[in-house]
Amino acid sequence: MLKIIVCFKWVIDEADIKVSGKSRELDLSRVAYKISDYDRNAIEEAVRLQEQLGGSVVAVTVGPPTAKQSLKDALSRGPEKAVFVSDPAFDSLEPAQTAAILAEVITKNLEYDLIICGEGSSDLYAQQVGPRLAEKLGIPCATYVEKIIIKDKELIAERKMRDGIEVVSMPLPALVTVMPTINTPRIPSLKQVLGAAKKPVVNLSAKDLEGKYEPCLKTTSLLAATMERKRIKFTDDPQDIRKVVDALLKEGVIS
Amino acid sequence: MPGVWVIAENSNYTLELLSKGLEIANELNEKLVAFSFGNEELANDYISCGADEVFVLPALNRELPFEAYVPLIVAEAKKEMPEAIIVCATQRGTELASRVAAGLNTGLATGCISVRVDKGNLVMERLVFGGAAVQTVICTTRPQMAAIPPGTYEKAQPREDRRGQIKVVAGNVETKVKVVERRKKEQEEIDLTEAKIIVSVGRGFEKQEDISLARELARLLGGEVGCTRPIAEELHWLPEERYMGISGKKVKPDLYIGLGVSGQVQHVTGIRDAKIIMAVNTDENAPIFDAADYGIVGNLYDVVPKLMTEIKAALNK
Ligand SMILES: Cc1cc2nc3c(=O)[nH]c(=O)nc-3n(C[C@H](O)[C@H](O)[C@H](O)COP(=O)(O)OP(=O)(O)OC[C@H]3O[C@@H](n4cnc5c(N)ncnc54)[C@H](O)[C@@H]3O)c2cc1C
Ligand SMILES: Nc1ncnc2c1ncn2[C@@H]1O[C@H](COP(=O)(O)O)[C@@H](O)[C@H]1O
């Protein structure tokens, strides 16, 4: 029986970010939130392994109290229990803090054979929390994994590297970070969505943590990456298309 | 003197970091330390290219991954307490840097697009929200750590007059992670970052064969075919070297033509430095039109042939 922990993050949907005027400041007033894209693959992989091999899946997230909304979404995807570690100060954690908090929470509260994280979060894309967590827990890890096979107490993982595939093996317990290509996350059914509300959630707050977890990084500025473009739209009729070609000629980019 | 360390998985990437490392070490008034993995000869190259000291770590058995060096590097860092550690952010480098940072309880900025020194701090810029924003961070703990992608800097050049020390670091490289197989991939020869014109294939294409349409347009213009991440990674229609974006190639062509590309920020981040961006998309509200100079609202299967006819007429081809 395999005990799996999957770590997911509740993030701003970057497609909703607007820029306020010329100042390049981010306007986050109308943003929606979502489960970080690749964490949906992480949850899916945990649930698939459990379906194959038996065992349990616990989903863990660290965030501000507003991230409570994420729990139903996460649980509707298959895990049977969630652990929610929240504090108002947890809305801008950096990877060192997140990993350290996860390490304390997991060590004190959960048994595990396998921990699954995403390759990187959609907001910070630091690609740090997974490997940092493994290091804190003193367990082996494999990053950028595209395929997982478990035999007895051994994990075989195919890592997708830029220059090819590297297949590694390691004893459990272990941690993997998964690529989006590992699976296609299922869309929860209505029954699963309704069932999610009944699943148990363990709520923990900063007061339940022993560590202080000060940040190691300080953000000195956060500005929109803007781009000046002409934004001229044309239709698909031949005259319009000719205008586009003329414009490209005039810009000197085709010859 | 604690030093500025540069760590990369191969010698080319080490040389790239040495050129930046030299600048950082000068500004921080520190010595520059490079790492050589199982190769003492390289140590002399690194010294002539700017390193004041080279740590030579033991060679790896074939069944061990590069990341197996983490415990040795952590142990060495605890002894020497470097002021800064700069790592080449290949995938392996990013994992190694993250674990070393965890082992040292220090901060790390990954995927830096720029690094400079101000008042003793590395000021590191990185992209967040899929590339929609630039975050600037400094590290309040020591060593301060940055992971910078390969290809960001020119390789350092050797100089005759350089002198430095070589330190052989003894110790066992141990890890529970064993490599059981390596399947090398055929690397393509093209370098999209050098292309003047890129025709980019998005999921608006219905089948793999249809990419011939993009190829014809690219050939007509003397350009290359590129794509979005799902075309390469999910559909495997084109090699991964050809996808652009925050996790793919950052390109700077004179002209980028997106066909059936929605223009989500993760993709647009890779094409920000294009001189002109043109796009064809059926959806007039597709975000690519905000990122484009010239947008054609239409079906690519209809527009591309018409576009080629017009281009041929205009260029007398
Ligand atoms: C952490 C993270 C990192 C990522 N990194 C990258 C990256 O580096 N690079 C990257 O590309 N993506 C990346 N992505 C994915 C990115 O968010 C988008 O999903 C992806 O770029 C969309 O690809 P697409 O435009 O081909 O497909 P879609 O978004 O599906 O868009 C297809 C478009 O084609 C149009 N269309 C359909 N039919 C036609 C037709 N006949 N003619 C014309 N238009 C048509 C549609 O209107 C639509 O706009 C990343 C995502 C995450 C979460
Ligand atoms: N706040 C969080 N709570 C739980 N898991 C997280 C959190 N932040 C990051 N993770 C996990 O770590 C992975 C990598 O995140 P990052 O290092 O921010 O790119 C994510 O895909 C998640 O699996």
XYZ file of C-alpha atoms and ligand atoms in Angstrom:
648
model
C 0.000 0.000 0.000
C 1.449 3.245 -1.129
C 1.049 6.413 0.907
C 1.299 9.381 -1.411
C 1.464 13.086 -0.605
C 0.857 15.579 -3.379
C 1.795 19.259 -2.906
C -0.183 21.846 -4.795
C -0.309 25.634 -4.871
C -3.268 27.992 -5.278
C -2.157 30.753 -7.658
C -3.350 33.832 -9.490
C -4.509 33.092 -13.016
C -1.858 35.038 -14.909
C -4.208 35.538 -17.859
C -6.275 37.926 -15.676
C -3.408 40.229 -14.786
C -3.833 43.750 -16.122
C -1.314 46.566 -16.183
C -2.288 49.879 -14.651
C -1.367 52.674 -16.998
C 2.174 53.645 -17.791
C 3.543 52.844 -14.356
C 3.951 49.150 -15.195
C 2.261 48.333 -11.922
C 0.267 45.114 -11.824
C -3.476 45.422 -11.439
C -4.579 42.310 -9.590
C -8.043 43.604 -8.681
C -9.957 41.300 -10.994
C -7.899 38.151 -10.969
C -9.289 34.664 -10.531
C -7.313 31.920 -8.814
C -6.577 28.367 -9.902
C -4.651 25.272 -8.906
C -1.196 25.819 -10.369
C -1.256 24.205 -13.840
C 1.354 21.493 -13.380
C 0.047 20.640 -9.922
C -3.058 19.297 -11.647
C -0.732 16.812 -13.337
C 0.857 16.072 -9.959
C -2.544 15.328 -8.396
C -3.578 13.231 -11.381
C -0.399 11.162 -11.182
C -0.861 10.554 -7.457
C -4.433 9.386 -8.016
C -3.443 7.143 -10.937
C -0.720 5.452 -8.907
C -3.191 4.907 -6.086
C -5.719 3.407 -8.480
C -3.042 1.036 -9.799
C -1.334 0.056 -6.583
C -3.761 0.817 -3.775
C -2.951 3.078 -0.850
C -3.851 6.675 -0.130
C -3.406 10.200 -1.470
C -3.233 13.299 0.730
C -3.116 16.738 -0.888
C -1.160 19.427 0.974
C -1.138 23.161 0.346
C 0.360 26.163 2.138
C -1.238 29.550 1.578
C -3.275 32.463 2.916
C -6.743 31.743 4.401
C -8.364 32.647 1.060
C -6.715 29.583 -0.485
C -9.387 27.548 1.336
C -11.341 27.650 -1.923
C -8.725 25.426 -3.499
C -9.497 22.447 -1.278
C -12.744 21.427 -2.909
C -11.204 21.694 -6.346
C -8.196 19.621 -5.307
C -10.264 16.986 -3.504
C -12.667 16.616 -6.426
C -9.675 15.385 -8.432
C -9.336 12.270 -6.312
C -7.259 12.667 -3.101
C -9.124 11.459 -0.019
C -7.843 14.022 2.418
C -6.350 17.523 2.379
C -3.990 19.318 4.730
C -4.350 23.095 4.637
C -1.590 25.147 6.255
C -2.650 28.771 6.337
C -1.784 32.164 7.686
C -2.425 35.674 6.345
C 1.359 36.036 5.985
C 1.500 33.016 3.670
C 0.342 34.955 0.606
C 3.854 35.822 -0.525
C 6.043 32.958 0.565
C 9.262 32.352 -1.255
C 10.429 28.802 -2.073
C 12.780 28.443 0.914
C 9.924 29.192 3.306
C 7.348 27.036 1.521
C 9.671 24.043 1.462
C 10.608 24.454 5.122
C 6.967 24.748 6.198
C 6.010 21.708 4.128
C 8.906 19.758 5.644
C 7.779 20.495 9.201
C 4.122 19.761 8.487
C 4.869 16.516 6.676
C 7.367 15.273 9.265
C 4.964 15.893 12.148
C 1.660 14.888 10.620
C 1.971 12.500 7.722
C 3.389 9.122 6.815
C 4.514 8.760 3.228
C 6.250 6.617 0.653
C 6.118 9.105 -2.171
C 5.770 12.896 -2.440
C 4.786 14.428 -5.770
C 5.256 18.096 -6.700
C 4.866 19.968 -9.967
C 7.891 20.867 -12.103
C 7.319 24.518 -11.211
C 4.505 26.736 -9.982
C 2.592 28.858 -12.494
C 3.255 32.103 -10.621
C 6.869 31.885 -9.394
C 8.080 29.011 -11.571
C 11.021 28.743 -9.200
C 11.333 24.963 -9.635
C 12.718 24.916 -6.108
C 10.101 23.698 -3.639
C 10.265 20.028 -4.703
C 14.049 19.528 -4.516
C 14.339 21.746 -1.426
C 11.677 19.700 0.342
C 13.460 16.445 -0.520
C 16.699 17.839 0.874
C 14.990 18.982 4.090
C 13.409 15.568 4.548
C 16.634 13.788 3.633
C 15.004 11.665 0.934
C 16.142 11.012 -2.654
C 14.455 12.929 -5.458
C 14.057 12.994 -9.201
C 13.067 16.195 -10.983
C 11.416 16.695 -14.422
C 9.797 13.261 -14.388
C 7.658 12.067 -17.275
C 6.980 8.500 -16.195
C 6.826 6.760 -12.821
C 7.012 3.021 -12.181
C 6.883 1.594 -8.664
C 8.076 -1.935 -7.881
C 8.036 -3.042 -4.267
C 9.873 -0.311 -2.415
C 11.698 0.986 -5.455
C 10.825 3.910 -7.685
C 11.880 4.094 -11.304
C 11.481 7.489 -12.897
C 12.060 8.690 -16.436
C 13.424 12.208 -16.362
C 12.949 14.309 -19.435
C 16.157 16.241 -19.896
C 16.938 18.624 -22.740
C 19.394 16.141 -24.255
C 17.277 13.002 -23.871
C 15.691 10.699 -21.333
C 17.465 9.664 -18.150
C 15.989 6.708 -16.272
C 16.816 6.666 -12.566
C 15.985 4.317 -9.737
C 15.838 4.995 -6.013
C 14.407 3.484 -2.868
C 11.186 4.805 -1.318
C 10.422 7.085 0.382
C 11.274 9.544 -2.372
C 10.105 12.759 -4.009
C 9.459 13.450 -7.677
C 8.575 16.621 -9.558
C 6.473 15.966 -12.632
C 6.323 17.458 -16.118
C 2.960 18.372 -17.674
C 3.511 15.647 -20.253
C 3.235 12.877 -17.647
C -0.553 12.629 -18.015
C -3.723 14.472 -18.944
C -5.584 15.523 -15.798
C -9.179 14.306 -15.694
C -12.061 16.720 -15.422
C -13.905 16.056 -12.164
C -17.476 14.792 -12.548
C -20.374 16.474 -10.787
C -20.486 13.580 -8.336
C -16.782 14.047 -7.558
C -17.292 17.783 -7.074
C -20.161 17.179 -4.663
C -18.281 14.376 -2.911
C -15.270 16.631 -2.341
C -17.146 18.719 0.211
C -17.478 15.683 2.481
C -13.805 14.732 2.448
C -11.744 15.475 5.582
C -9.520 18.559 5.773
C -6.848 19.040 8.431
C -6.457 22.747 9.131
C -3.144 23.985 10.493
C -2.038 27.554 11.124
C 1.262 29.323 11.721
C 0.663 28.816 15.450
C 0.884 25.071 14.975
C 4.371 25.420 13.498
C 7.525 25.447 15.592
C 9.777 27.040 13.008
C 9.851 30.794 12.359
C 10.465 30.604 8.609
C 11.807 34.032 7.768
C 12.208 34.759 4.048
C 15.688 34.531 2.511
C 14.732 36.580 -0.535
C 13.408 40.118 -0.566
C 11.403 41.368 -3.540
C 12.505 44.913 -4.305
C 10.202 45.430 -7.275
C 7.502 43.689 -9.272
C 6.631 45.270 -12.596
C 4.664 44.226 -15.652
C 6.714 43.023 -18.605
C 5.241 45.297 -21.220
C 5.759 45.400 -24.939
C 5.072 48.233 -27.356
C 3.174 46.870 -30.352
C 1.118 48.477 -33.084
C -1.874 46.162 -32.616
C -3.421 46.759 -36.028
C -6.069 44.235 -37.028
C -7.016 43.202 -40.536
C -9.654 40.961 -42.071
C -8.923 37.946 -44.229
C -9.864 39.467 -47.560
C -7.119 39.697 -50.162
C -6.984 43.504 -50.106
C -6.368 43.518 -46.386
C -3.765 40.799 -46.704
C -1.981 42.872 -49.328
C -1.902 45.755 -46.862
C -0.214 43.528 -44.315
C 2.397 42.436 -46.869
C 3.010 46.082 -47.817
C 3.461 46.936 -44.175
C 5.980 44.129 -43.721
C 7.896 45.367 -46.756
C 7.911 48.878 -45.393
C 9.183 47.653 -42.041
C 11.998 46.035 -43.979
C 11.482 42.632 -42.381
C 10.824 40.707 -45.593
C 12.765 40.912 -48.814
C 38.449 35.305 1.495
C 35.162 33.463 1.104
C 34.775 33.928 -2.640
C 32.263 33.868 -5.458
C 31.645 30.329 -6.715
C 30.529 29.354 -10.179
C 29.111 25.878 -10.777
C 27.977 24.399 -14.093
C 27.544 20.882 -15.380
C 30.003 21.204 -18.259
C 32.997 23.289 -19.285
C 31.243 25.520 -21.838
C 28.673 26.609 -19.302
C 31.398 27.074 -16.692
C 33.214 29.429 -19.076
C 30.000 31.424 -19.602
C 29.577 31.840 -15.874
C 33.245 32.736 -15.450
C 32.820 35.833 -17.598
C 29.942 37.045 -15.424
C 31.583 35.696 -12.278
C 34.684 37.789 -12.893
C 32.586 40.938 -12.981
C 30.682 39.972 -9.829
C 33.811 38.917 -7.956
C 35.486 42.234 -8.808
C 32.535 44.245 -7.594
C 32.212 42.234 -4.409
C 35.968 42.296 -3.979
C 36.110 38.519 -3.657
C 38.142 35.751 -5.239
C 36.520 33.786 -8.060
C 36.214 30.032 -7.589
C 35.244 27.582 -10.328
C 34.323 23.917 -10.004
C 35.709 21.166 -12.139
C 34.118 17.762 -11.940
C 36.569 14.904 -12.187
C 38.889 16.729 -14.588
C 42.053 18.418 -13.387
C 43.066 19.595 -16.863
C 40.032 21.816 -17.110
C 41.138 23.515 -13.923
C 43.989 25.217 -15.784
C 41.604 26.421 -18.495
C 39.355 27.918 -15.859
C 42.290 29.672 -14.236
C 43.418 31.200 -17.518
C 39.816 32.313 -18.047
C 39.579 34.167 -14.767
C 39.270 31.743 -11.837
C 41.525 32.470 -8.853
C 40.936 29.003 -7.523
C 39.458 25.787 -8.904
C 37.973 23.063 -6.759
C 38.370 19.695 -8.449
C 35.744 17.228 -7.303
C 36.107 13.465 -7.760
C 34.848 11.942 -11.007
C 31.414 10.342 -11.011
C 30.756 6.685 -11.622
C 28.736 6.288 -14.758
C 25.609 5.299 -12.899
C 25.458 8.514 -10.900
C 23.682 11.694 -12.007
C 25.399 15.106 -11.780
C 23.119 16.051 -8.883
C 24.983 13.480 -6.778
C 27.511 16.237 -6.049
C 25.069 18.092 -3.792
C 26.336 16.729 -0.424
C 29.980 17.431 -1.305
C 29.207 20.978 -2.413
C 27.142 21.633 0.704
C 29.930 20.314 2.936
C 32.522 22.430 1.137
C 30.306 25.537 1.336
C 29.847 25.053 5.070
C 33.636 25.066 5.462
C 34.415 27.968 3.143
C 31.262 30.074 3.523
C 31.299 31.638 0.044
C 29.724 35.053 -0.349
C 27.836 34.078 -3.510
C 27.183 30.930 -5.547
C 26.199 31.224 -9.197
C 24.880 28.090 -10.867
C 24.134 27.441 -14.520
C 20.371 26.862 -14.634
C 20.189 23.783 -16.787
C 17.578 21.392 -15.389
C 20.243 19.538 -13.414
C 21.798 22.813 -12.333
C 18.474 24.095 -11.048
C 17.905 20.954 -8.989
C 21.446 21.058 -7.660
C 21.188 24.755 -6.772
C 17.844 24.261 -4.996
C 19.162 21.411 -2.897
C 22.424 23.188 -2.076
C 20.395 26.259 -1.044
C 18.193 24.073 1.162
C 21.251 22.444 2.689
C 22.707 25.860 3.491
C 19.389 27.432 4.560
C 19.874 30.248 2.136
C 17.989 32.058 -0.597
C 18.213 31.312 -4.298
C 16.762 33.080 -7.313
C 16.269 30.618 -10.184
C 15.848 31.420 -13.865
C 17.474 34.865 -13.561
C 17.286 37.022 -16.676
C 19.823 39.468 -15.289
C 22.129 39.809 -12.320
C 24.055 42.857 -11.140
C 25.736 43.945 -7.933
C 24.512 46.765 -5.734
C 25.821 47.498 -2.226
C 27.199 44.034 -1.782
C 24.016 42.337 -2.941
C 23.274 40.458 -6.107
C 20.263 42.198 -7.641
C 18.513 39.455 -9.562
C 15.712 39.821 -12.076
C 13.429 36.933 -12.937
C 10.125 36.417 -14.709
C 6.967 35.565 -12.804
C 3.319 34.932 -13.711
C 4.318 33.098 -16.861
C 6.376 36.075 -17.997
C 3.692 38.707 -17.409
C 5.892 40.418 -14.824
C 9.511 40.918 -13.822
C 10.399 40.392 -10.184
C 13.578 41.879 -8.759
C 14.960 40.159 -5.683
C 17.937 40.331 -3.372
C 19.056 37.624 -1.023
C 19.155 38.539 2.665
C 21.047 35.417 3.727
C 24.533 34.174 2.802
C 25.717 32.716 0.542
C 23.491 34.550 -1.902
C 22.603 32.276 -4.778
C 21.551 32.801 -8.384
C 20.765 30.259 -11.115
C 21.203 31.714 -14.602
C 20.211 29.887 -17.800
C 22.919 28.718 -20.220
C 23.563 31.035 -23.155
C 23.071 34.223 -21.128
C 26.736 35.254 -21.290
C 29.587 34.930 -23.767
C 32.284 32.465 -22.780
C 35.255 33.925 -20.912
C 38.434 34.149 -22.981
C 41.795 32.790 -21.827
C 44.611 35.181 -20.863
C 48.296 34.374 -20.648
C 49.205 35.997 -17.396
C 46.720 34.338 -15.113
C 47.674 32.390 -12.042
C 45.537 30.443 -9.641
C 45.298 27.589 -7.222
C 43.927 24.144 -7.681
C 42.349 22.384 -4.754
C 41.469 18.733 -5.008
C 38.403 18.023 -2.920
C 38.431 14.458 -1.662
C 35.360 12.576 -0.581
C 32.848 9.994 -1.648
C 30.118 10.945 -4.041
C 27.122 9.120 -2.671
C 23.472 9.116 -3.549
C 20.526 6.766 -3.447
C 19.617 7.836 -6.978
C 21.156 5.582 -9.643
C 20.977 6.096 -13.387
C 19.783 2.871 -15.006
C 19.557 4.072 -18.588
C 20.338 7.087 -20.758
C 18.548 7.578 -24.058
C 20.204 10.409 -25.946
C 18.048 12.374 -28.280
C 19.054 13.379 -31.806
C 19.896 17.060 -31.498
C 18.801 19.251 -34.357
C 21.336 21.510 -35.951
C 19.160 24.600 -36.220
C 19.405 27.426 -33.758
C 16.090 29.234 -33.670
C 17.633 32.106 -31.746
C 19.633 33.034 -34.846
C 16.674 32.986 -37.269
C 15.659 36.260 -38.934
C 12.129 35.077 -39.673
C 10.152 32.529 -37.667
C 6.830 31.035 -38.704
C 5.282 29.677 -35.519
C 2.883 26.743 -35.441
C 0.165 26.710 -32.770
C -2.636 24.356 -31.886
C -4.795 26.032 -34.518
C -3.239 23.475 -36.889
C -5.484 20.428 -37.132
C -2.994 17.737 -38.112
C 0.736 17.230 -38.221
C 0.788 17.045 -42.055
C -0.625 20.558 -42.207
C 2.630 21.941 -40.856
C 3.772 21.767 -44.482
C 1.795 24.991 -44.878
C 3.988 26.718 -42.299
C 7.087 25.202 -43.900
C 6.142 26.578 -47.320
C 5.616 30.047 -45.905
C 8.918 29.835 -44.036
C 10.722 28.680 -47.170
C 9.228 31.494 -49.214
C 10.478 34.026 -46.683
C 13.792 32.317 -45.971
C 12.816 31.648 -42.375
C 12.539 28.789 -39.902
C 9.541 26.996 -38.425
C 9.018 27.252 -34.678
C 6.068 26.383 -32.453
C 4.296 26.591 -29.112
C 5.041 24.232 -26.243
C 2.024 21.920 -26.720
C 2.930 21.360 -30.389
C 6.351 20.108 -29.340
C 5.767 18.535 -25.960
C 2.238 17.184 -26.044
C 1.711 16.467 -29.729
C 5.382 15.855 -30.618
C 4.768 17.357 -34.049
C 8.022 19.329 -33.970
C 11.244 18.887 -31.970
C 11.485 20.567 -28.598
C 14.336 22.816 -29.756
C 11.718 24.609 -31.793
C 9.323 25.778 -29.151
C 9.457 29.310 -27.859
C 8.429 30.723 -24.519
C 9.273 31.043 -20.890
C 10.340 27.419 -20.677
C 11.536 27.207 -24.289
C 13.625 29.369 -26.605
C 13.792 33.137 -26.292
C 14.069 34.428 -29.836
C 14.763 37.789 -31.460
C 13.863 37.555 -35.151
C 13.039 40.514 -37.393
C 9.660 38.918 -38.050
C 7.607 36.409 -36.077
C 4.451 35.044 -37.709
C 2.116 33.175 -35.370
C -0.339 30.838 -37.065
C -3.095 29.430 -34.858
C -1.196 30.586 -31.775
C -3.407 31.872 -28.945
C -0.674 34.097 -27.537
C -0.752 33.181 -23.896
C 1.825 34.967 -21.847
C 4.095 31.932 -21.396
C 4.566 31.810 -25.155
C 4.674 35.572 -25.762
C 7.498 35.866 -23.224
C 9.747 34.013 -25.653
C 9.033 36.362 -28.569
C 9.081 39.716 -26.810
C 12.288 40.744 -28.532
C 10.975 40.128 -32.054
C 11.126 43.304 -34.117
C 7.733 42.724 -35.747
C 5.048 40.280 -34.665
C 2.328 39.183 -37.038
C -0.458 36.738 -36.245
C -3.291 34.829 -37.887
C -6.068 33.601 -35.619
C -9.781 32.889 -36.081
C -10.633 34.329 -32.693
C -10.604 38.109 -32.810
C -10.256 38.187 -29.030
C -7.199 35.922 -28.931
C -4.505 37.488 -26.714
C -1.962 37.201 -29.547
C -3.568 40.263 -31.161
C -2.516 42.363 -28.160
C 1.022 41.163 -28.646
C 1.051 41.644 -32.413
C 1.864 44.569 -34.680
C -0.194 43.163 -37.531
C -3.031 40.729 -36.905
C -5.215 38.967 -39.412
C -8.502 37.656 -38.072
C -9.127 34.561 -40.113
C -8.676 30.880 -40.707
C -5.013 30.054 -41.239
C -5.916 27.436 -43.862
C -7.501 30.188 -45.915
C -5.175 33.074 -45.033
C -1.763 31.428 -45.476
C -2.241 30.536 -49.191
C -3.535 34.061 -49.865
C -0.640 35.522 -47.910
C 1.857 33.521 -49.975
C 0.250 34.706 -53.204
C 0.561 38.323 -52.083
C 4.127 37.873 -50.895
C 5.131 36.248 -54.186
C 3.563 39.113 -56.104
C 5.198 41.754 -53.933
C 8.643 40.141 -54.002
C 8.438 39.033 -57.643
C 9.070 35.427 -56.659
C 4.441 27.002 -16.274
C 4.049 27.033 -17.729
C 5.025 27.213 -18.693
C 4.689 27.252 -20.047
N 5.668 27.485 -20.960
C 5.344 27.621 -22.268
C 6.336 27.942 -23.253
O 7.534 28.093 -22.961
N 5.950 28.068 -24.547
C 4.635 27.914 -24.947
O 4.356 28.059 -26.145
N 3.688 27.615 -24.034
C 4.000 27.454 -22.713
N 3.023 27.137 -21.820
C 1.678 26.834 -22.327
C 0.878 28.108 -22.625
O 0.251 28.547 -21.442
C -0.220 27.836 -23.655
O -1.025 26.774 -23.214
C 0.312 27.493 -25.044
O 1.283 28.431 -25.467
C -0.835 27.484 -26.017
O -0.423 26.953 -27.254
P -1.221 27.262 -28.599
O -1.326 28.725 -28.781
O -0.553 26.463 -29.645
O -2.633 26.560 -28.337
P -4.051 27.142 -27.924
O -3.960 27.978 -26.717
O -4.962 25.970 -27.908
O -4.447 28.112 -29.112
C -4.837 27.732 -30.388
C -5.309 28.978 -31.104
O -5.555 28.671 -32.449
C -6.704 29.392 -32.881
N -7.226 28.661 -34.028
C -7.915 27.494 -34.044
N -8.156 27.112 -35.297
C -7.600 28.043 -36.116
C -7.528 28.195 -37.524
N -8.027 27.288 -38.364
N -6.901 29.289 -38.008
C -6.362 30.212 -37.165
N -6.416 30.112 -35.833
C -7.021 29.031 -35.315
C -7.611 29.437 -31.676
O -8.491 30.553 -31.752
C -6.609 29.574 -30.539
O -6.380 30.931 -30.210
C 3.337 27.070 -20.451
C 2.361 26.893 -19.481
C 2.695 26.857 -18.142
C 1.611 26.663 -17.139
N 2.412 27.025 -1.316
C 2.591 25.755 -1.710
N 1.900 24.750 -1.114
C 2.099 23.457 -1.493
N 2.936 23.100 -2.484
C 3.635 24.057 -3.117
C 3.503 25.426 -2.762
N 4.322 26.144 -3.569
C 4.926 25.271 -4.394
N 4.515 24.000 -4.131
C 4.923 22.766 -4.832
O 6.218 22.959 -5.375
C 6.199 22.918 -6.803
C 7.204 23.873 -7.377
O 6.937 25.199 -6.995
P 7.981 26.395 -7.267
O 9.245 26.028 -6.564
O 7.320 27.614 -6.714
O 8.138 26.466 -8.747
C 4.732 23.186 -7.163
O 4.426 22.626 -8.412
C 4.008 22.499 -6.012
O 3.931 21.103 -6.214
